[in-house]
PDB file of C-alpha atoms in Angstrom:
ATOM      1  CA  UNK A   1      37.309   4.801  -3.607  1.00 43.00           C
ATOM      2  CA  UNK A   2      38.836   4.041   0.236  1.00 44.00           C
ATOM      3  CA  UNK A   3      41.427   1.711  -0.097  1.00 42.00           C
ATOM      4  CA  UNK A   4      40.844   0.105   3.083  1.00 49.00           C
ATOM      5  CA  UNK A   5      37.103  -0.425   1.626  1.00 52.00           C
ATOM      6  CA  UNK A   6      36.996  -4.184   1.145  1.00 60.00           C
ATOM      7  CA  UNK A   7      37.176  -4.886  -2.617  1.00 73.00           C
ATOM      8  CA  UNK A   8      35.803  -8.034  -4.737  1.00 75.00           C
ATOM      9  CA  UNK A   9      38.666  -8.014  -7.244  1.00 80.00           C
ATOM     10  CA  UNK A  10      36.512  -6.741  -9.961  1.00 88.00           C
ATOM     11  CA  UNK A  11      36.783  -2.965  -9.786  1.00 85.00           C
ATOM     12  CA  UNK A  12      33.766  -1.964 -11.533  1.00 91.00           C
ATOM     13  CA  UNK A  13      31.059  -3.984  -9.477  1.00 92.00           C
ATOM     14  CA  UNK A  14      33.076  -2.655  -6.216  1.00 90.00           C
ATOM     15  CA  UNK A  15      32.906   1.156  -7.580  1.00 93.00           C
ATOM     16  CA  UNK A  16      28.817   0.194  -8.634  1.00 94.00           C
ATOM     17  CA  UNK A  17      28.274  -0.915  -5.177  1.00 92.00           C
ATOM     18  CA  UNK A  18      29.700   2.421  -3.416  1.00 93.00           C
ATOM     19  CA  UNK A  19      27.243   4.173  -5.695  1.00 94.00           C
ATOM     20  CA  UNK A  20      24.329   2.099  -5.023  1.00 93.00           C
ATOM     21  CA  UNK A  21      25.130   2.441  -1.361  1.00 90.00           C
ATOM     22  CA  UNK A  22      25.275   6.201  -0.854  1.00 91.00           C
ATOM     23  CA  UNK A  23      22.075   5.619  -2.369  1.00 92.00           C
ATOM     24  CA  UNK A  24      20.608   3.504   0.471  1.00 86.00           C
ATOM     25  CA  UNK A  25      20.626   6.830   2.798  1.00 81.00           C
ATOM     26  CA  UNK A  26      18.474   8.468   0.388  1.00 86.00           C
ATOM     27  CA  UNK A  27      18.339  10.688  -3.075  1.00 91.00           C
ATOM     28  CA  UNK A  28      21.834  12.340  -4.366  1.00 92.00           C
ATOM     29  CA  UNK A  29      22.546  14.559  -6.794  1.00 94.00           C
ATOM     30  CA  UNK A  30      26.204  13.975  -8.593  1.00 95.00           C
ATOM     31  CA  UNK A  31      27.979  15.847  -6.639  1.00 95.00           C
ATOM     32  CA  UNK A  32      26.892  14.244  -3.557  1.00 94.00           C
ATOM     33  CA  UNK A  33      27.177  10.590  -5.162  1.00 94.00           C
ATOM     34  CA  UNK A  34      30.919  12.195  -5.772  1.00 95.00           C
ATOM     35  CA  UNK A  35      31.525  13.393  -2.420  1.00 94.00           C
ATOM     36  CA  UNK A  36      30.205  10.506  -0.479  1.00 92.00           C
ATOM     37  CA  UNK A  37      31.661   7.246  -2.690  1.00 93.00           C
ATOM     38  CA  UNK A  38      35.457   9.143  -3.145  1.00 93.00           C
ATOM     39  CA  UNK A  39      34.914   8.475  -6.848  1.00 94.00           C
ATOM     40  CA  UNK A  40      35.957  10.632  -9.643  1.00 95.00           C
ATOM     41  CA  UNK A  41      32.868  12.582 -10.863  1.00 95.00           C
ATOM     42  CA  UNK A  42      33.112  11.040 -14.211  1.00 95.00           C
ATOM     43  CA  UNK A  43      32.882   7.455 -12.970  1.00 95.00           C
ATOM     44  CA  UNK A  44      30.243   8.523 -10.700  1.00 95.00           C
ATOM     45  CA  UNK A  45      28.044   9.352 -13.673  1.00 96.00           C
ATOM     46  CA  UNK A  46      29.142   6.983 -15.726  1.00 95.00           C
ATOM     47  CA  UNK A  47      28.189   4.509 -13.245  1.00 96.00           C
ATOM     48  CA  UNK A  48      24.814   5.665 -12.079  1.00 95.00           C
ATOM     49  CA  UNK A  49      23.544   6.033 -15.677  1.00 95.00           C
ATOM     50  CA  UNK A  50      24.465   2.624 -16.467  1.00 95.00           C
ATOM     51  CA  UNK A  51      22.530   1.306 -13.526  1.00 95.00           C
ATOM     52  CA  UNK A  52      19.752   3.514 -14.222  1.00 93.00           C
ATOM     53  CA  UNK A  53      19.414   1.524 -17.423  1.00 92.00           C
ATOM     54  CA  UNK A  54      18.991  -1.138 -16.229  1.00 92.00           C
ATOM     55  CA  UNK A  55      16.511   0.193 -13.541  1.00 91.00           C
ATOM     56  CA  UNK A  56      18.849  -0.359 -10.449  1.00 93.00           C
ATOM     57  CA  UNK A  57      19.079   3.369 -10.275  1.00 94.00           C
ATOM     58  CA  UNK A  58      16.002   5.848 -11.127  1.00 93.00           C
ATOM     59  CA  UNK A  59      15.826   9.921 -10.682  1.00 91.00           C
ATOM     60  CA  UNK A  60      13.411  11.649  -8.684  1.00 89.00           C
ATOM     61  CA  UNK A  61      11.289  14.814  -9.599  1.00 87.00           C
ATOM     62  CA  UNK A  62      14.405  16.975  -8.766  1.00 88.00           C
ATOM     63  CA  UNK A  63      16.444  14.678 -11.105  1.00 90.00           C
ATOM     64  CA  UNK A  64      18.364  13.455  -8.005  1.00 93.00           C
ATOM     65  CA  UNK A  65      19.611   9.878  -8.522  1.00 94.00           C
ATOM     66  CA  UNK A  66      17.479   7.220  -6.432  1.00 93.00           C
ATOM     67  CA  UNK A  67      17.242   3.674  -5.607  1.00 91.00           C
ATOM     68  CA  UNK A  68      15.251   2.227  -8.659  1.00 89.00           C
ATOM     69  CA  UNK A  69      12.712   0.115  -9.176  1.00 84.00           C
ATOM     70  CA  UNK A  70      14.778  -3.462 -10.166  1.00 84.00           C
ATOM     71  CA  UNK A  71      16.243  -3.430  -6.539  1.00 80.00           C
ATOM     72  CA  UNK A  72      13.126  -4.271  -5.368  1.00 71.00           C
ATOM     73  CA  UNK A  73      11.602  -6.943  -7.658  1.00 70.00           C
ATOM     74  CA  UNK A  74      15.186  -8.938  -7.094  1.00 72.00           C
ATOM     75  CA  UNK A  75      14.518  -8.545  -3.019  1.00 63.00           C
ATOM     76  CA  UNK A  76      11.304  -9.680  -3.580  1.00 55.00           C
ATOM     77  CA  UNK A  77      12.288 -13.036  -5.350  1.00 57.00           C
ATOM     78  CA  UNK A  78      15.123 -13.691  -2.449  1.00 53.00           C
ATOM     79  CA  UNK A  79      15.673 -12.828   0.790  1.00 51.00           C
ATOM     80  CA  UNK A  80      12.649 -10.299   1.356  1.00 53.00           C
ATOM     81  CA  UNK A  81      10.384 -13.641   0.716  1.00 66.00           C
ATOM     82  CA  UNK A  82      10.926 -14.544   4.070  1.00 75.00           C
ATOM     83  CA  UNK A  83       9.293 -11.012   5.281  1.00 82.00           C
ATOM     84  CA  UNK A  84       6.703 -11.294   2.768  1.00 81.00           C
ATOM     85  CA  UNK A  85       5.872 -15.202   3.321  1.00 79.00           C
ATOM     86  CA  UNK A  86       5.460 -14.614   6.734  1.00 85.00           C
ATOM     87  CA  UNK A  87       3.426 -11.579   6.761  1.00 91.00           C
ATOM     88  CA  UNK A  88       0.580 -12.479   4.820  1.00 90.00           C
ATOM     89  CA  UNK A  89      -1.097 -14.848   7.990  1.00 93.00           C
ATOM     90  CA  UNK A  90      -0.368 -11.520  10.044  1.00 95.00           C
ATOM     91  CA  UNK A  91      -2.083  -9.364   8.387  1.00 95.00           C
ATOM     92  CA  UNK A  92      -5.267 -11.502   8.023  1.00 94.00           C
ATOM     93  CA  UNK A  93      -5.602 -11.829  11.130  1.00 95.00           C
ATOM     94  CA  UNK A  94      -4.462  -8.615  12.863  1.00 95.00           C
ATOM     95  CA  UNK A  95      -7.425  -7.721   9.699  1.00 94.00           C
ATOM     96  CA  UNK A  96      -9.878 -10.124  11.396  1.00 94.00           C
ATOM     97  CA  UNK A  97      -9.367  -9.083  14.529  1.00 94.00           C
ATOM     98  CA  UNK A  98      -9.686  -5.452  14.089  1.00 93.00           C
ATOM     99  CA  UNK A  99     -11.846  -5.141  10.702  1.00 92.00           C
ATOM    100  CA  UNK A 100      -9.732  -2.743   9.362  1.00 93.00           C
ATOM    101  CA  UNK A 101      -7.479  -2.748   6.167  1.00 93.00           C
ATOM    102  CA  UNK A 102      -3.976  -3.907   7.155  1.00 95.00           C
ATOM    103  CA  UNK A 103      -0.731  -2.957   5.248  1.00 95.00           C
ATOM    104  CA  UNK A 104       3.028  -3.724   5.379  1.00 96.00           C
ATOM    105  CA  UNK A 105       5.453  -1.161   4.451  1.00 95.00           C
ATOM    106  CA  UNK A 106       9.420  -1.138   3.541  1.00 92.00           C
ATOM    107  CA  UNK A 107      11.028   2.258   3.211  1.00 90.00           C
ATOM    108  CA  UNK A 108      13.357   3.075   0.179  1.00 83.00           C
ATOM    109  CA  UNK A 109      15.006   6.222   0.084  1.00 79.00           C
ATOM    110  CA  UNK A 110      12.856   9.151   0.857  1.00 81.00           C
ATOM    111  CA  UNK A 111       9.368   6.735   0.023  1.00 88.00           C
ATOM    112  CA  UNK A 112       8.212   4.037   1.493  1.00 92.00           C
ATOM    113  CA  UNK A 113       6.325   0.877  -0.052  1.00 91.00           C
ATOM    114  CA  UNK A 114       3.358  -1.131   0.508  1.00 92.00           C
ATOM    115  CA  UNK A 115       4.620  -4.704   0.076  1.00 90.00           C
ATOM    116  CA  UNK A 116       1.605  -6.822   1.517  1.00 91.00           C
ATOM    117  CA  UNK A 117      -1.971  -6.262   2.595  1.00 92.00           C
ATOM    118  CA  UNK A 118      -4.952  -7.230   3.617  1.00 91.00           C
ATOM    119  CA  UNK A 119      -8.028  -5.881   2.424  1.00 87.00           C
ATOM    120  CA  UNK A 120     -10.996  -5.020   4.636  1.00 79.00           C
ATOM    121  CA  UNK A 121     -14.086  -7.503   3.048  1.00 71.00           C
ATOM    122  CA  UNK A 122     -17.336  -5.210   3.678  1.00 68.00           C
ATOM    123  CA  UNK A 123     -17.962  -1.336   4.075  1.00 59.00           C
ATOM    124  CA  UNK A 124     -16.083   1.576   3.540  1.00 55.00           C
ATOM    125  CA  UNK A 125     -11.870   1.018   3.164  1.00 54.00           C
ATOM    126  CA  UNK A 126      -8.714   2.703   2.620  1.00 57.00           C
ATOM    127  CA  UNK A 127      -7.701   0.794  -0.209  1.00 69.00           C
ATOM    128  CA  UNK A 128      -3.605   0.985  -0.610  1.00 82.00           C
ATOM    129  CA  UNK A 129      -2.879  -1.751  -3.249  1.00 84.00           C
ATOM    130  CA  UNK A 130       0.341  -3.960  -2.824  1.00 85.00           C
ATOM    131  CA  UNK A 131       3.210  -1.645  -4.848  1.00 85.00           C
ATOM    132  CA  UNK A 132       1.856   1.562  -3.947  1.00 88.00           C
ATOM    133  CA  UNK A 133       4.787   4.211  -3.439  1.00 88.00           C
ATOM    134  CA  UNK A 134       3.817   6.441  -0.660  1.00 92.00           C
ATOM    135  CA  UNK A 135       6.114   9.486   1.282  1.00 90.00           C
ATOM    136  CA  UNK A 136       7.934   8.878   4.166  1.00 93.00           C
ATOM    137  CA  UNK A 137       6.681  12.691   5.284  1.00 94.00           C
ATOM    138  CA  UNK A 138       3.739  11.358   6.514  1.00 94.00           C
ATOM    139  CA  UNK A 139       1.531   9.071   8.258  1.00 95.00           C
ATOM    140  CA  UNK A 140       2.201   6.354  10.892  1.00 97.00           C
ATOM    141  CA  UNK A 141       4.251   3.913   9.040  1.00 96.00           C
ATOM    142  CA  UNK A 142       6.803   6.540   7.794  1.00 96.00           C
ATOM    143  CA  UNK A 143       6.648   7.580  11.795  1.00 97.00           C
ATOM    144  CA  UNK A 144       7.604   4.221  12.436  1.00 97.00           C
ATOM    145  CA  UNK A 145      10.367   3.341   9.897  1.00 96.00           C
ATOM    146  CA  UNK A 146      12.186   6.698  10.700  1.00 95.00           C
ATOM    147  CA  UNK A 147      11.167   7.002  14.763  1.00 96.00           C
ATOM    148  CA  UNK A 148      14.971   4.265  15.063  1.00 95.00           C
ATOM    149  CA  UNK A 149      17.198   5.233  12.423  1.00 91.00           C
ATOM    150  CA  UNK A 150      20.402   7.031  13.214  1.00 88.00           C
ATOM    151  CA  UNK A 151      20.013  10.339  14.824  1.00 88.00           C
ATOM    152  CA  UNK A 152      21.629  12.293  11.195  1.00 86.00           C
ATOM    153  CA  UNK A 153      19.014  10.345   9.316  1.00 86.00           C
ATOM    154  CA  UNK A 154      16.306  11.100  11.031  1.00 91.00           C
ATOM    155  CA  UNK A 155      16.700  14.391  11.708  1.00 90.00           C
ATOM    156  CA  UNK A 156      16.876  14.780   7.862  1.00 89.00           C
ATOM    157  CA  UNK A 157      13.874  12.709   7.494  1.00 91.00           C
ATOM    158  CA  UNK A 158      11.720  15.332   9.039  1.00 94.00           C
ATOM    159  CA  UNK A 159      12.827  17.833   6.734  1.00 92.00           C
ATOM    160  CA  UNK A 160       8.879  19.097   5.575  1.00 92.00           C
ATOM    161  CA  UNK A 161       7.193  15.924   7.583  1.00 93.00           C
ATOM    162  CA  UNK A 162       4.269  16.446   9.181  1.00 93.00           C
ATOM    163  CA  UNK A 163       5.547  15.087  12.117  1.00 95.00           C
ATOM    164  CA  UNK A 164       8.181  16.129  14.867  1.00 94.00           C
ATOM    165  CA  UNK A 165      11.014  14.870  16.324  1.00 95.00           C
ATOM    166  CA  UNK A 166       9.127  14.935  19.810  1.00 95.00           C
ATOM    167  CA  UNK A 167       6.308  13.199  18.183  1.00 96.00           C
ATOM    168  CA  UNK A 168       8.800  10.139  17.474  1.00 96.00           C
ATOM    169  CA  UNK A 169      10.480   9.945  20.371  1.00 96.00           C
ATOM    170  CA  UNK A 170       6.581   9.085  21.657  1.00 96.00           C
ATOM    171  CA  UNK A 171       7.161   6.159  18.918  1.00 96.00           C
ATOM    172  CA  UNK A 172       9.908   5.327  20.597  1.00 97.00           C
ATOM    173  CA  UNK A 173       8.496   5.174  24.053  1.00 96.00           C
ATOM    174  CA  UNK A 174       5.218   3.085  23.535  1.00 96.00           C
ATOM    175  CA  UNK A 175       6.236   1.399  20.377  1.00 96.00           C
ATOM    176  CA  UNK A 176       3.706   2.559  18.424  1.00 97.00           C
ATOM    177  CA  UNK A 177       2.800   5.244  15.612  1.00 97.00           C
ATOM    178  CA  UNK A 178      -0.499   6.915  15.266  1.00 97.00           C
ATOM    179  CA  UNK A 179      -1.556   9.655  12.281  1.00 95.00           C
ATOM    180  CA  UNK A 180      -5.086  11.439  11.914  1.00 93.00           C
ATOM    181  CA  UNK A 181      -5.557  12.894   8.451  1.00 89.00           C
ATOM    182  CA  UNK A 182      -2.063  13.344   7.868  1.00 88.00           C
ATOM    183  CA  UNK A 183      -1.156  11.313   4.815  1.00 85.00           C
ATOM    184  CA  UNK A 184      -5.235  11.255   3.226  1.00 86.00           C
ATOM    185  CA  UNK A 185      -7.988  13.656   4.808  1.00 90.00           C
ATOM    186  CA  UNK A 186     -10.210  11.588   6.544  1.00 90.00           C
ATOM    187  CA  UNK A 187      -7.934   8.579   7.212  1.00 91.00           C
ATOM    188  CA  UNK A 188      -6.385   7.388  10.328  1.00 94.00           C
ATOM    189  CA  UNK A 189      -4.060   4.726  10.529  1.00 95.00           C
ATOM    190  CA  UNK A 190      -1.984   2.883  13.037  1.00 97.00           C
ATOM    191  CA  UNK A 191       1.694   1.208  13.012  1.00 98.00           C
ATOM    192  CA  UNK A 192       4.249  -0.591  14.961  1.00 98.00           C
ATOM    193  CA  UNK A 193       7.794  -1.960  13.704  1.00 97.00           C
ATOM    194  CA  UNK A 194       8.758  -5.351  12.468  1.00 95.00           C
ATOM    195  CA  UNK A 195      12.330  -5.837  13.291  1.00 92.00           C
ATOM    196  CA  UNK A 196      14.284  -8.502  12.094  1.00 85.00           C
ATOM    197  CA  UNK A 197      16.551 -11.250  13.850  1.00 80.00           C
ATOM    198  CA  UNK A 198      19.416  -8.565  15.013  1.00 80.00           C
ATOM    199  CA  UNK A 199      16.767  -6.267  15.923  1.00 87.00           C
ATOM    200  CA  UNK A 200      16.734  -3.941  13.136  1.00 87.00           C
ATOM    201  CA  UNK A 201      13.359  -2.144  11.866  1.00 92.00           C
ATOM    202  CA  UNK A 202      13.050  -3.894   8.443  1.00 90.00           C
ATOM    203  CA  UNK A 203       9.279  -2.562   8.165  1.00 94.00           C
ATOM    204  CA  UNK A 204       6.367  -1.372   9.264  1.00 97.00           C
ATOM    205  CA  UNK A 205       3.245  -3.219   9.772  1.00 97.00           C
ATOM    206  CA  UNK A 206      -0.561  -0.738   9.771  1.00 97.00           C
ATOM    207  CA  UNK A 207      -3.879  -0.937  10.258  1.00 96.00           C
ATOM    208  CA  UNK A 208      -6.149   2.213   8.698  1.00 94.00           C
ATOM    209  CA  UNK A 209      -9.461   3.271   7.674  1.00 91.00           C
ATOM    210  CA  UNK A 210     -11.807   6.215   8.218  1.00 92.00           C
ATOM    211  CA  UNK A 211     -11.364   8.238  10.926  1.00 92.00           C
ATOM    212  CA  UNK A 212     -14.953   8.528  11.585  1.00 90.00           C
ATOM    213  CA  UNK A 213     -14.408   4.663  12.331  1.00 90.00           C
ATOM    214  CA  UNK A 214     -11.542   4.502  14.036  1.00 92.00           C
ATOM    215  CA  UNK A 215     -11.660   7.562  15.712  1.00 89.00           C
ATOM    216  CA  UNK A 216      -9.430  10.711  16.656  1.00 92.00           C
ATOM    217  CA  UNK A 217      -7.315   8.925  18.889  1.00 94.00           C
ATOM    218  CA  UNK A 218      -6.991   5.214  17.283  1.00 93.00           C
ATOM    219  CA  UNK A 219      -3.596   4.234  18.929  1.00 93.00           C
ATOM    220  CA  UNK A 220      -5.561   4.054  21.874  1.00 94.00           C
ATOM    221  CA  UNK A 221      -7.772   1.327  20.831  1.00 93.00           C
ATOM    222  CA  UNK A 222      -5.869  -0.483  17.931  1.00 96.00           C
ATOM    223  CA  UNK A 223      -1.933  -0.193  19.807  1.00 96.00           C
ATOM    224  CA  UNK A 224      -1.756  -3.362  21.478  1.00 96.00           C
ATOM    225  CA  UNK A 225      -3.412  -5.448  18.783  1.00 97.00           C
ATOM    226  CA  UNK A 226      -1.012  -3.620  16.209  1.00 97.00           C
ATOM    227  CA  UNK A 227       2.599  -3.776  18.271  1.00 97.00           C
ATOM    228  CA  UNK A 228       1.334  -7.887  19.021  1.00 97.00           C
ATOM    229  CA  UNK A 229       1.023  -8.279  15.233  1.00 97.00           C
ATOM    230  CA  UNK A 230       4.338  -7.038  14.912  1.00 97.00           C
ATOM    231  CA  UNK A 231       5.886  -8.816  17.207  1.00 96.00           C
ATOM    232  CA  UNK A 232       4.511 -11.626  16.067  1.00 95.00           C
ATOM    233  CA  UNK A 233       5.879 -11.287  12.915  1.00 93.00           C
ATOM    234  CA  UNK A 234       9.525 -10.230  14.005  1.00 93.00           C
ATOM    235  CA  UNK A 235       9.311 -13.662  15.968  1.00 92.00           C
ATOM    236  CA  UNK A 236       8.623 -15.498  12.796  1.00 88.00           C
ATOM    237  CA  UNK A 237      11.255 -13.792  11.275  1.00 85.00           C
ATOM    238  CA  UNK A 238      14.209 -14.712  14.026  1.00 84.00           C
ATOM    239  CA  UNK A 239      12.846 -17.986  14.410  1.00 82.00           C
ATOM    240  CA  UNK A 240      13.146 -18.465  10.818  1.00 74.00           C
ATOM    241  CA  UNK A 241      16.838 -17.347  10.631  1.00 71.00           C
ATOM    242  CA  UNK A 242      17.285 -19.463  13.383  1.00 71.00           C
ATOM    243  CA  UNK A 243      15.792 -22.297  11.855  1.00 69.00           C
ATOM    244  CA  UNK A 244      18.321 -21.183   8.369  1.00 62.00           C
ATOM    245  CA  UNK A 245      14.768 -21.552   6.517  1.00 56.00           C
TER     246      UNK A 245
END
């Protein structure tokens, strides 16, 4: 471990967070929890098996260690209540206003996870339930979450994506994600970031639905409404920190 790494006092929580942090950029195999967290490779294993007991840590279909599932029910009883609290009056609405099925996403490691949504009421959907574990290697949300991480992240990100750097830094620009039968055949779907107070993508908010319905080229209807849903929600969001609700 770095000594000039700021320590608690109690080793073995400050060695458990180095591994649960190398974690945070996405799967690792031992040798890379080893190599990135300075420990020695049997605390590194005996560490990461302990917290995949008791779910903090899981393993991928490669056996590659991975954020795990208890992470995210704790978030979702603190601080991420603020995210979720706030989204749900989004959502109906950006809904209403577009009759499509709306979704929030947060990534986690190499996935990304539907947190909140709002169902369409009448005719044909895309149904993504709230919990649903989708790849980050496709469709406009994972555009989104990965279009403003760091440039070593992202380029790693598109490892096997079906979308291109060039294709983000279009994100980037209009601040917006689009994606035509990329995750689903036959679905479209539309996203813009929710950032929080410091300006920091902390999701991704999406409309979708059929592309007969919403066309080849949805961004160019559904953009606006989806970035001003967004933004709408990151306001929430730094007025609540502001606020120290």
């Amino acid at each position: 471990m770095d000594e000039k790494a700021p320590t608690s006092g109690v080793g073995v929580l400050d060695k458990a967070s180095l591994v649960l942090s190398a974690l945070e950029a996405g799967p690792a195999t031992l040798a890379q929890l080893v190599s990135t967290t300075k420990l020695a490779r049997p605390t590194a294993h005996r560490l990461a098996v302990a917290l995949e007991f008791h779910r903090f840590v899981a393993r991928d279909m490669q056996g590659r260690f991975v954020l795990g599932p208890r992470l995210s029910e704790l978030a979702s009883a603190a601080g991420e209540d603020r995210l979720l609290a706030s989204a749900t009056p989004v959502l109906i609405a950006l809904r209403d206003h577009t009759k499509e099925s709306t979704q929030l996403y947060r990534r986690q490691g190499d996935q990304r996870i539907c947190v909140a949504a709002a169902e369409r009421q009448i005719g044909l959907r895309d149904s993504i339930p709230v919990g649903a574990t989708l790849s980050m290697k496709a469709g406009s949300a994972a555009q989104v979450l990965l279009a403003w991480e760091e440039p070593d992240r992202l380029h790693r990100g598109l490892y096997g994506a079906s979308f291109n750097a060039t294709m983000l830094s279009a994100v980037r620009r209009r601040g917006w994600a689009q994606s035509v039968s990329e995750r689903e055949i036959g679905v479209a779907s539309v996203s813009a970031p929710v950032r929080g107070p410091g300006g920091k993508v902390l999701a991704a908010i999406s409309i979708s639905g059929p592309v007969e319905r919403m066309g080849r080229q949805p961004g160019r209807q559904h953009g606006p409404s989806v970035v001003a849903a967004a933004n709408r929600l990151s306001d929430f969001l730094r007025r609540a920190e502001e606020l120290g609700l």
